[in-house]
PDB file of C-alpha atoms in Angstrom:
ATOM      1  CA  MET M   1     265.045 191.510  94.072  1.00 76.00           C
ATOM      2  CA  THR M   2     268.518 192.427  95.919  1.00 79.00           C
ATOM      3  CA  CYS M   3     266.819 195.279  97.400  1.00 77.00           C
ATOM      4  CA  ALA M   4     264.038 193.204  99.087  1.00 76.00           C
ATOM      5  CA  LEU M   5     266.791 190.390 100.557  1.00 78.00           C
ATOM      6  CA  PHE M   6     268.939 193.493 101.711  1.00 80.00           C
ATOM      7  CA  VAL M   7     266.020 194.911 103.800  1.00 78.00           C
ATOM      8  CA  LEU M   8     265.288 191.181 104.308  1.00 76.00           C
ATOM      9  CA  GLY M   9     268.170 190.859 106.383  1.00 77.00           C
ATOM     10  CA  PHE M  10     267.664 193.966 108.783  1.00 77.00           C
ATOM     11  CA  SER M  11     263.684 192.274 109.495  1.00 80.00           C
ATOM     12  CA  GLY M  12     264.669 189.630 112.298  1.00 78.00           C
ATOM     13  CA  ALA M  13     262.875 187.612 109.692  1.00 76.00           C
ATOM     14  CA  SER M  14     265.051 184.659 111.407  1.00 76.00           C
ATOM     15  CA  ALA M  15     263.461 185.029 114.438  1.00 79.00           C
ATOM     16  CA  THR M  16     260.929 182.174 114.156  1.00 77.00           C
ATOM     17  CA  LEU M  17     260.319 179.771 111.846  1.00 79.00           C
ATOM     18  CA  SER M  18     263.955 179.054 111.091  1.00 80.00           C
ATOM     19  CA  VAL M  19     266.791 176.839 111.776  1.00 85.00           C
ATOM     20  CA  PRO M  20     268.818 180.051 114.078  1.00 82.00           C
ATOM     21  CA  ALA M  21     265.654 180.369 115.805  1.00 82.00           C
ATOM     22  CA  ARG M  22     265.734 176.576 116.543  1.00 85.00           C
ATOM     23  CA  LEU M  23     269.369 176.729 117.558  1.00 87.00           C
ATOM     24  CA  ALA M  24     269.265 179.528 120.031  1.00 84.00           C
ATOM     25  CA  THR M  25     265.601 178.198 121.428  1.00 85.00           C
ATOM     26  CA  GLY M  26     265.483 174.653 120.827  1.00 86.00           C
ATOM     27  CA  ARG M  27     261.957 175.211 119.471  1.00 84.00           C
ATOM     28  CA  TRP M  28     260.849 176.397 115.974  1.00 84.00           C
ATOM     29  CA  LEU M  29     258.276 178.733 117.096  1.00 82.00           C
ATOM     30  CA  ALA M  30     260.218 180.829 118.671  1.00 75.00           C
ATOM     31  CA  PRO M  31     257.994 184.003 120.900  1.00 80.00           C
ATOM     32  CA  ALA M  32     259.588 187.064 119.641  1.00 76.00           C
ATOM     33  CA  ILE M  33     259.183 190.527 118.671  1.00 80.00           C
ATOM     34  CA  VAL M  34     260.181 191.538 115.271  1.00 78.00           C
ATOM     35  CA  PRO M  35     260.319 195.259 113.477  1.00 81.00           C
ATOM     36  CA  SER M  36     257.691 195.863 111.238  1.00 81.00           C
ATOM     37  CA  TRP M  37     259.767 198.702 109.608  1.00 84.00           C
ATOM     38  CA  PRO M  38     261.484 196.302 107.037  1.00 83.00           C
ATOM     39  CA  ARG M  39     257.580 195.301 106.093  1.00 82.00           C
ATOM     40  CA  TRP M  40     256.288 198.500 105.598  1.00 88.00           C
ATOM     41  CA  VAL M  41     259.455 199.777 103.400  1.00 86.00           C
ATOM     42  CA  LEU M  42     258.858 196.566 101.202  1.00 85.00           C
ATOM     43  CA  PHE M  43     255.512 197.702 100.690  1.00 89.00           C
ATOM     44  CA  TYR M  44     256.552 201.276 100.061  1.00 92.00           C
ATOM     45  CA  GLN M  45     258.780 200.167  97.444  1.00 88.00           C
ATOM     46  CA  LEU M  46     256.491 198.090  95.782  1.00 88.00           C
ATOM     47  CA  GLY M  47     253.463 200.415  95.370  1.00 93.00           C
ATOM     48  CA  LEU M  48     256.280 202.731  94.252  1.00 93.00           C
ATOM     49  CA  ILE M  49     257.166 200.352  91.324  1.00 89.00           C
ATOM     50  CA  TYR M  50     253.641 199.817  90.209  1.00 90.00           C
ATOM     51  CA  MET M  51     252.918 203.327  90.608  1.00 91.00           C
ATOM     52  CA  SER M  52     256.095 204.980  88.153  1.00 90.00           C
ATOM     53  CA  THR M  53     255.182 202.395  85.748  1.00 86.00           C
ATOM     54  CA  GLY M  54     251.217 202.741  85.390  1.00 83.00           C
ATOM     55  CA  LEU M  55     252.015 207.155  85.490  1.00 83.00           C
ATOM     56  CA  GLN M  56     254.417 205.923  82.323  1.00 79.00           C
ATOM     57  CA  LYS M  57     252.172 203.834  80.310  1.00 77.00           C
ATOM     58  CA  VAL M  58     249.382 206.765  80.545  1.00 77.00           C
ATOM     59  CA  GLY M  59     251.129 209.012  77.362  1.00 76.00           C
ATOM     60  CA  SER M  60     250.709 208.830  74.268  1.00 76.00           C
ATOM     61  CA  ASP M  61     252.612 206.712  72.558  1.00 74.00           C
ATOM     62  CA  TRP M  62     251.624 203.860  74.493  1.00 73.00           C
ATOM     63  CA  LEU M  63     247.830 204.853  72.929  1.00 74.00           C
ATOM     64  CA  PRO M  64     246.953 203.202  69.484  1.00 76.00           C
ATOM     65  CA  TRP M  65     248.104 206.352  67.847  1.00 78.00           C
ATOM     66  CA  GLY M  66     250.613 206.848  69.223  1.00 74.00           C
ATOM     67  CA  ASP M  67     252.641 204.983  65.809  1.00 80.00           C
ATOM     68  CA  PHE M  68     254.379 202.122  67.806  1.00 76.00           C
ATOM     69  CA  ARG M  69     256.459 204.404  69.778  1.00 79.00           C
ATOM     70  CA  ALA M  70     255.829 202.176  72.768  1.00 77.00           C
ATOM     71  CA  ILE M  71     257.039 199.129  71.469  1.00 78.00           C
ATOM     72  CA  TYR M  72     260.300 200.859  70.002  1.00 79.00           C
ATOM     73  CA  TYR M  73     260.882 202.071  73.086  1.00 78.00           C
ATOM     74  CA  ALA M  74     260.563 198.692  74.868  1.00 78.00           C
ATOM     75  CA  LEU M  75     263.081 197.002  72.690  1.00 80.00           C
TER      76      LEU M  75
END
């Protein structure tokens, strides 16, 4: 969550539909161009997290003949 909020801070998310945009332009929907790289960073992080979690659960510890070692590791 901290990483997502950190990247969101640099994304220009407050350029439209926000209080700072309302105070700066007088409208909620301000015509603004914001960079797309922060979104791609978040997508990459999310994909990396799910991919690494899935790869870690492929081992024999997570299978029924794993002698309940996965529960031991999780605890």
